[in-house]
Every structure is written in structure tokens, then in C-alpha cells.
Amino acid sequence: MQKTPLRGRLSAGERFARIFGVLFLLALTMAAPALAVQPDEIMSNPAQEARARNLSRELRCMVCQNQSIDDSSAPLARDLRLLVRERIAKGDSDQQVLDFLVARYGDFVLLKPPFEKSTLPLWLLTPLVLLGGGLALWGYSRRRSKAMQAAADAPPRLSEEEEARLAKLVAEPGEPS
């Protein structure tokens, strides 16, 4: 008796489950945070390195924009990480390092910009978009429910047979039904 390949023995559901399992595991491995700090960037003093890592998590990568420089492997993020470590090595406090970077790159370099007049659009844009979307959905559902109510209140349409019978009754004058 000839052996059939594995593919022939699996049902479509089993193949789907295996493919889904492999894709799920692949997605899990990709979802793990990939810290981009290179070994040559790490400071010899563990306390200073911890400060540098904490600051790096608060700073936005200007290339990636939704990643911290701690997570980004972009060359500019590396430069910013090195700059943070350089300022810490010179004896700057965390706030002095942040102030230096904000003076150089603006509030956009911070992942959590301060709530000020200049950053108001950054803070209000998301709630305003959500509010607008909610109002649009509310208006749509109201229009739809009114249309459905109007359709339910309207008299039912006659079939072709009923229309023909009605036309015949209307056309015959004087006969009682």
C-alpha cells in the first residue's frame, strides 16, 4: 500500500488550524518589544544606564514617531540615545536632559508633551475625532430608525393580483360587492 503525503491526510479544518497556529506564534514573536539599544551604547554605571533608559522611553523617535528612541532602531534614535547618555555622563539631571532636547527639537520630541496652548491640538484631536464619529453614528442611526418607522407605518403595497382586482372593481360602476 502506498503512503499518502501528510497533506492528503489532513482535513481542511486541520490545515487551517495548523496555518493559523503558525501565524499566531509568528505574530507573538513579532509583538515582543524589540529594544534597539546596542551594546556599545550601554553605560558602565548601572544607575546612569537606568536613568538613560528611563529617559529614552519618554522621548519620541523623530523618524518612527510612534516609538520611543529606546524601541527604535533608526539612526536618528541611536544618535538621540547617545546624546542622552552623553548629557547624563556630563552630570545633567533628567530634567536638564529633557529641557536640552526640547530646546533643540521642540515639544514633539516628548512622547507625552505638556498640556500647553501650543500642544492643545495634540491633546484634543483624538477626543474631537471620537466625538465627531460618535455624533455621525448617532445621526445615522436616528435617520435609519425614522426611515424604518416610516416604512412600518406606511400601508402595505398591493400585489399585482390585488391591484388588478382593485382596478376591476373601480372600473365596474354601480355593481354592489
PDB file of C-alpha atoms in Angstrom:
ATOM      1  CA  MET A   1       0.000   0.000   0.000  1.00  0.00           C
ATOM      2  CA  GLN A   2       1.360   3.403  -0.993  1.00  0.00           C
ATOM      3  CA  LYS A   3       1.725   6.078   1.704  1.00  0.00           C
ATOM      4  CA  THR A   4      -0.075   9.330   1.062  1.00  0.00           C
ATOM      5  CA  PRO A   5       1.594  12.608   1.859  1.00  0.00           C
ATOM      6  CA  LEU A   6       0.653  14.371   5.101  1.00  0.00           C
ATOM      7  CA  ARG A   7      -1.327  16.990   3.210  1.00  0.00           C
ATOM      8  CA  GLY A   8      -3.724  14.367   1.914  1.00  0.00           C
ATOM      9  CA  ARG A   9      -4.460  13.028   5.388  1.00  0.00           C
ATOM     10  CA  LEU A  10      -5.359  16.359   6.999  1.00  0.00           C
ATOM     11  CA  SER A  11      -8.815  17.811   6.622  1.00  0.00           C
ATOM     12  CA  ALA A  12      -9.272  21.397   5.535  1.00  0.00           C
ATOM     13  CA  GLY A  13     -10.081  22.415   9.108  1.00  0.00           C
ATOM     14  CA  GLU A  14      -6.926  20.797  10.462  1.00  0.00           C
ATOM     15  CA  ARG A  15      -4.793  22.516   7.823  1.00  0.00           C
ATOM     16  CA  PHE A  16      -6.420  25.829   8.654  1.00  0.00           C
ATOM     17  CA  ALA A  17      -5.784  25.274  12.374  1.00  0.00           C
ATOM     18  CA  ARG A  18      -2.111  24.495  11.756  1.00  0.00           C
ATOM     19  CA  ILE A  19      -1.614  27.505   9.493  1.00  0.00           C
ATOM     20  CA  PHE A  20      -3.436  29.724  11.983  1.00  0.00           C
ATOM     21  CA  GLY A  21      -1.278  28.362  14.821  1.00  0.00           C
ATOM     22  CA  VAL A  22       1.942  29.072  12.947  1.00  0.00           C
ATOM     23  CA  LEU A  23       0.790  32.604  12.063  1.00  0.00           C
ATOM     24  CA  PHE A  24      -0.286  33.207  15.667  1.00  0.00           C
ATOM     25  CA  LEU A  25       3.106  32.149  17.016  1.00  0.00           C
ATOM     26  CA  LEU A  26       4.828  34.328  14.432  1.00  0.00           C
ATOM     27  CA  ALA A  27       2.692  37.299  15.459  1.00  0.00           C
ATOM     28  CA  LEU A  28       3.513  36.697  19.127  1.00  0.00           C
ATOM     29  CA  THR A  29       7.226  36.731  18.447  1.00  0.00           C
ATOM     30  CA  MET A  30       6.901  39.927  16.439  1.00  0.00           C
ATOM     31  CA  ALA A  31       4.824  41.600  19.143  1.00  0.00           C
ATOM     32  CA  ALA A  32       7.576  41.289  21.736  1.00  0.00           C
ATOM     33  CA  PRO A  33       9.257  44.631  22.324  1.00  0.00           C
ATOM     34  CA  ALA A  34      12.462  44.858  20.393  1.00  0.00           C
ATOM     35  CA  LEU A  35      14.739  47.172  22.289  1.00  0.00           C
ATOM     36  CA  ALA A  36      17.153  48.802  19.933  1.00  0.00           C
ATOM     37  CA  VAL A  37      19.850  49.784  22.428  1.00  0.00           C
ATOM     38  CA  GLN A  38      23.177  48.494  21.137  1.00  0.00           C
ATOM     39  CA  PRO A  39      25.780  47.009  23.484  1.00  0.00           C
ATOM     40  CA  ASP A  40      28.255  49.789  22.653  1.00  0.00           C
ATOM     41  CA  GLU A  41      25.727  52.392  23.879  1.00  0.00           C
ATOM     42  CA  ILE A  42      25.335  50.942  27.383  1.00  0.00           C
ATOM     43  CA  MET A  43      26.949  52.996  30.123  1.00  0.00           C
ATOM     44  CA  SER A  44      29.310  51.345  32.605  1.00  0.00           C
ATOM     45  CA  ASN A  45      27.498  52.856  35.608  1.00  0.00           C
ATOM     46  CA  PRO A  46      24.241  50.882  36.143  1.00  0.00           C
ATOM     47  CA  ALA A  47      22.495  53.818  37.848  1.00  0.00           C
ATOM     48  CA  GLN A  48      23.285  56.155  34.943  1.00  0.00           C
ATOM     49  CA  GLU A  49      22.245  53.485  32.447  1.00  0.00           C
ATOM     50  CA  ALA A  50      18.903  53.082  34.233  1.00  0.00           C
ATOM     51  CA  ARG A  51      18.367  56.868  34.060  1.00  0.00           C
ATOM     52  CA  ALA A  52      19.260  56.851  30.368  1.00  0.00           C
ATOM     53  CA  ARG A  53      16.808  54.015  29.651  1.00  0.00           C
ATOM     54  CA  ASN A  54      14.013  55.768  31.565  1.00  0.00           C
ATOM     55  CA  LEU A  55      14.635  58.988  29.642  1.00  0.00           C
ATOM     56  CA  SER A  56      14.817  57.093  26.345  1.00  0.00           C
ATOM     57  CA  ARG A  57      11.342  55.687  26.974  1.00  0.00           C
ATOM     58  CA  GLU A  58       9.970  59.238  27.303  1.00  0.00           C
ATOM     59  CA  LEU A  59      11.473  60.530  24.040  1.00  0.00           C
ATOM     60  CA  ARG A  60       9.878  60.131  20.605  1.00  0.00           C
ATOM     61  CA  CYS A  61      11.821  58.841  17.639  1.00  0.00           C
ATOM     62  CA  MET A  62      11.562  61.592  15.046  1.00  0.00           C
ATOM     63  CA  VAL A  63      11.639  59.017  12.232  1.00  0.00           C
ATOM     64  CA  CYS A  64       9.226  56.398  13.599  1.00  0.00           C
ATOM     65  CA  GLN A  65       7.100  58.965  15.511  1.00  0.00           C
ATOM     66  CA  ASN A  66       5.061  56.444  17.479  1.00  0.00           C
ATOM     67  CA  GLN A  67       8.025  54.720  19.085  1.00  0.00           C
ATOM     68  CA  SER A  68      10.346  55.783  21.818  1.00  0.00           C
ATOM     69  CA  ILE A  69      14.013  56.121  20.979  1.00  0.00           C
ATOM     70  CA  ASP A  70      14.538  53.148  23.296  1.00  0.00           C
ATOM     71  CA  ASP A  71      12.484  50.945  20.924  1.00  0.00           C
ATOM     72  CA  SER A  72      13.581  52.423  17.598  1.00  0.00           C
ATOM     73  CA  SER A  73      16.487  51.177  15.539  1.00  0.00           C
ATOM     74  CA  ALA A  74      16.564  54.290  13.325  1.00  0.00           C
ATOM     75  CA  PRO A  75      19.954  56.030  13.093  1.00  0.00           C
ATOM     76  CA  LEU A  76      18.490  59.275  14.473  1.00  0.00           C
ATOM     77  CA  ALA A  77      17.125  57.401  17.502  1.00  0.00           C
ATOM     78  CA  ARG A  78      20.602  55.985  18.115  1.00  0.00           C
ATOM     79  CA  ASP A  79      22.056  59.497  17.921  1.00  0.00           C
ATOM     80  CA  LEU A  80      19.489  60.716  20.452  1.00  0.00           C
ATOM     81  CA  ARG A  81      20.218  57.798  22.794  1.00  0.00           C
ATOM     82  CA  LEU A  82      23.934  58.607  22.608  1.00  0.00           C
ATOM     83  CA  LEU A  83      23.184  62.287  23.237  1.00  0.00           C
ATOM     84  CA  VAL A  84      21.097  61.408  26.308  1.00  0.00           C
ATOM     85  CA  ARG A  85      23.927  59.258  27.658  1.00  0.00           C
ATOM     86  CA  GLU A  86      26.467  61.977  26.917  1.00  0.00           C
ATOM     87  CA  ARG A  87      24.441  64.573  28.832  1.00  0.00           C
ATOM     88  CA  ILE A  88      23.984  62.180  31.766  1.00  0.00           C
ATOM     89  CA  ALA A  89      27.742  61.460  31.807  1.00  0.00           C
ATOM     90  CA  LYS A  90      28.378  65.231  31.978  1.00  0.00           C
ATOM     91  CA  GLY A  91      26.274  65.351  35.142  1.00  0.00           C
ATOM     92  CA  ASP A  92      22.976  66.775  33.830  1.00  0.00           C
ATOM     93  CA  SER A  93      19.819  65.915  35.741  1.00  0.00           C
ATOM     94  CA  ASP A  94      16.935  64.166  33.987  1.00  0.00           C
ATOM     95  CA  GLN A  95      15.046  67.449  33.680  1.00  0.00           C
ATOM     96  CA  GLN A  96      18.119  69.212  32.244  1.00  0.00           C
ATOM     97  CA  VAL A  97      18.478  66.477  29.603  1.00  0.00           C
ATOM     98  CA  LEU A  98      14.776  66.784  28.677  1.00  0.00           C
ATOM     99  CA  ASP A  99      14.997  70.591  28.595  1.00  0.00           C
ATOM    100  CA  PHE A 100      18.045  70.401  26.323  1.00  0.00           C
ATOM    101  CA  LEU A 101      16.275  68.070  23.878  1.00  0.00           C
ATOM    102  CA  VAL A 102      13.048  70.098  23.924  1.00  0.00           C
ATOM    103  CA  ALA A 103      15.028  73.281  23.235  1.00  0.00           C
ATOM    104  CA  ARG A 104      16.726  71.544  20.333  1.00  0.00           C
ATOM    105  CA  TYR A 105      13.781  69.588  18.813  1.00  0.00           C
ATOM    106  CA  GLY A 106      10.629  71.115  20.320  1.00  0.00           C
ATOM    107  CA  ASP A 107       7.852  69.512  22.371  1.00  0.00           C
ATOM    108  CA  PHE A 108       7.315  66.933  19.624  1.00  0.00           C
ATOM    109  CA  VAL A 109      10.372  65.020  20.891  1.00  0.00           C
ATOM    110  CA  LEU A 110       8.417  64.107  24.034  1.00  0.00           C
ATOM    111  CA  LEU A 111       6.097  61.098  23.821  1.00  0.00           C
ATOM    112  CA  LYS A 112       3.856  62.853  26.371  1.00  0.00           C
ATOM    113  CA  PRO A 113       4.038  66.551  25.535  1.00  0.00           C
ATOM    114  CA  PRO A 114       2.990  69.039  28.236  1.00  0.00           C
ATOM    115  CA  PHE A 115      -0.557  70.412  28.171  1.00  0.00           C
ATOM    116  CA  GLU A 116       0.053  73.942  26.873  1.00  0.00           C
ATOM    117  CA  LYS A 117      -1.524  76.274  24.351  1.00  0.00           C
ATOM    118  CA  SER A 118       0.934  75.194  21.652  1.00  0.00           C
ATOM    119  CA  THR A 119       0.246  71.471  22.234  1.00  0.00           C
ATOM    120  CA  LEU A 120      -3.523  71.817  22.547  1.00  0.00           C
ATOM    121  CA  PRO A 121      -4.183  70.241  19.102  1.00  0.00           C
ATOM    122  CA  LEU A 122      -2.109  67.200  20.077  1.00  0.00           C
ATOM    123  CA  TRP A 123      -4.228  66.659  23.173  1.00  0.00           C
ATOM    124  CA  LEU A 124      -7.654  67.499  21.740  1.00  0.00           C
ATOM    125  CA  LEU A 125      -7.504  65.972  18.268  1.00  0.00           C
ATOM    126  CA  THR A 126      -8.251  62.394  19.331  1.00  0.00           C
ATOM    127  CA  PRO A 127     -11.226  63.225  21.594  1.00  0.00           C
ATOM    128  CA  LEU A 128     -12.656  65.540  18.923  1.00  0.00           C
ATOM    129  CA  VAL A 129     -12.363  62.864  16.226  1.00  0.00           C
ATOM    130  CA  LEU A 130     -14.014  60.315  18.512  1.00  0.00           C
ATOM    131  CA  LEU A 131     -16.789  62.756  19.390  1.00  0.00           C
ATOM    132  CA  GLY A 132     -17.369  63.563  15.709  1.00  0.00           C
ATOM    133  CA  GLY A 133     -17.522  59.872  14.824  1.00  0.00           C
ATOM    134  CA  GLY A 134     -19.943  59.220  17.676  1.00  0.00           C
ATOM    135  CA  LEU A 135     -22.197  62.087  16.547  1.00  0.00           C
ATOM    136  CA  ALA A 136     -22.113  60.803  12.958  1.00  0.00           C
ATOM    137  CA  LEU A 137     -23.118  57.300  14.098  1.00  0.00           C
ATOM    138  CA  TRP A 138     -25.865  58.718  16.324  1.00  0.00           C
ATOM    139  CA  GLY A 139     -27.264  60.802  13.419  1.00  0.00           C
ATOM    140  CA  TYR A 140     -27.111  57.836  11.062  1.00  0.00           C
ATOM    141  CA  SER A 141     -28.940  55.571  13.500  1.00  0.00           C
ATOM    142  CA  ARG A 142     -31.646  58.207  14.090  1.00  0.00           C
ATOM    143  CA  ARG A 143     -32.223  58.675  10.350  1.00  0.00           C
ATOM    144  CA  ARG A 144     -32.322  54.928   9.843  1.00  0.00           C
ATOM    145  CA  SER A 145     -34.762  54.312  12.691  1.00  0.00           C
ATOM    146  CA  LYS A 146     -37.045  57.105  11.385  1.00  0.00           C
ATOM    147  CA  ALA A 147     -36.946  55.586   7.894  1.00  0.00           C
ATOM    148  CA  MET A 148     -37.729  52.137   9.288  1.00  0.00           C
ATOM    149  CA  GLN A 149     -40.597  53.560  11.358  1.00  0.00           C
ATOM    150  CA  ALA A 150     -41.985  55.380   8.309  1.00  0.00           C
ATOM    151  CA  ALA A 151     -41.787  52.166   6.292  1.00  0.00           C
ATOM    152  CA  ALA A 152     -43.584  50.260   9.067  1.00  0.00           C
ATOM    153  CA  ASP A 153     -46.321  52.925   9.311  1.00  0.00           C
ATOM    154  CA  ALA A 154     -46.900  53.067   5.530  1.00  0.00           C
ATOM    155  CA  PRO A 155     -49.726  50.935   4.188  1.00  0.00           C
ATOM    156  CA  PRO A 156     -48.529  47.677   2.665  1.00  0.00           C
ATOM    157  CA  ARG A 157     -48.139  47.591  -1.100  1.00  0.00           C
ATOM    158  CA  LEU A 158     -50.636  45.565  -3.093  1.00  0.00           C
ATOM    159  CA  SER A 159     -49.590  42.598  -5.161  1.00  0.00           C
ATOM    160  CA  GLU A 160     -50.225  42.614  -8.911  1.00  0.00           C
ATOM    161  CA  GLU A 161     -53.269  40.390  -8.460  1.00  0.00           C
ATOM    162  CA  GLU A 162     -54.738  42.718  -5.833  1.00  0.00           C
ATOM    163  CA  GLU A 163     -54.077  45.782  -7.995  1.00  0.00           C
ATOM    164  CA  ALA A 164     -55.783  44.114 -10.975  1.00  0.00           C
ATOM    165  CA  ARG A 165     -58.777  43.164  -8.821  1.00  0.00           C
ATOM    166  CA  LEU A 166     -58.966  46.712  -7.392  1.00  0.00           C
ATOM    167  CA  ALA A 167     -58.803  48.205 -10.878  1.00  0.00           C
ATOM    168  CA  LYS A 168     -61.596  45.892 -11.995  1.00  0.00           C
ATOM    169  CA  LEU A 169     -63.763  46.852  -9.019  1.00  0.00           C
ATOM    170  CA  VAL A 170     -63.193  50.550  -9.566  1.00  0.00           C
ATOM    171  CA  ALA A 171     -63.902  50.240 -13.322  1.00  0.00           C
ATOM    172  CA  GLU A 172     -67.275  48.483 -12.818  1.00  0.00           C
ATOM    173  CA  PRO A 173     -69.764  51.200 -11.899  1.00  0.00           C
ATOM    174  CA  GLY A 174     -72.795  50.540  -9.784  1.00  0.00           C
ATOM    175  CA  GLU A 175     -72.357  46.887  -9.007  1.00  0.00           C
ATOM    176  CA  PRO A 176     -72.502  46.035  -5.316  1.00  0.00           C
ATOM    177  CA  SER A 177     -69.807  43.826  -3.982  1.00  0.00           C
TER     178      SER A 177
END
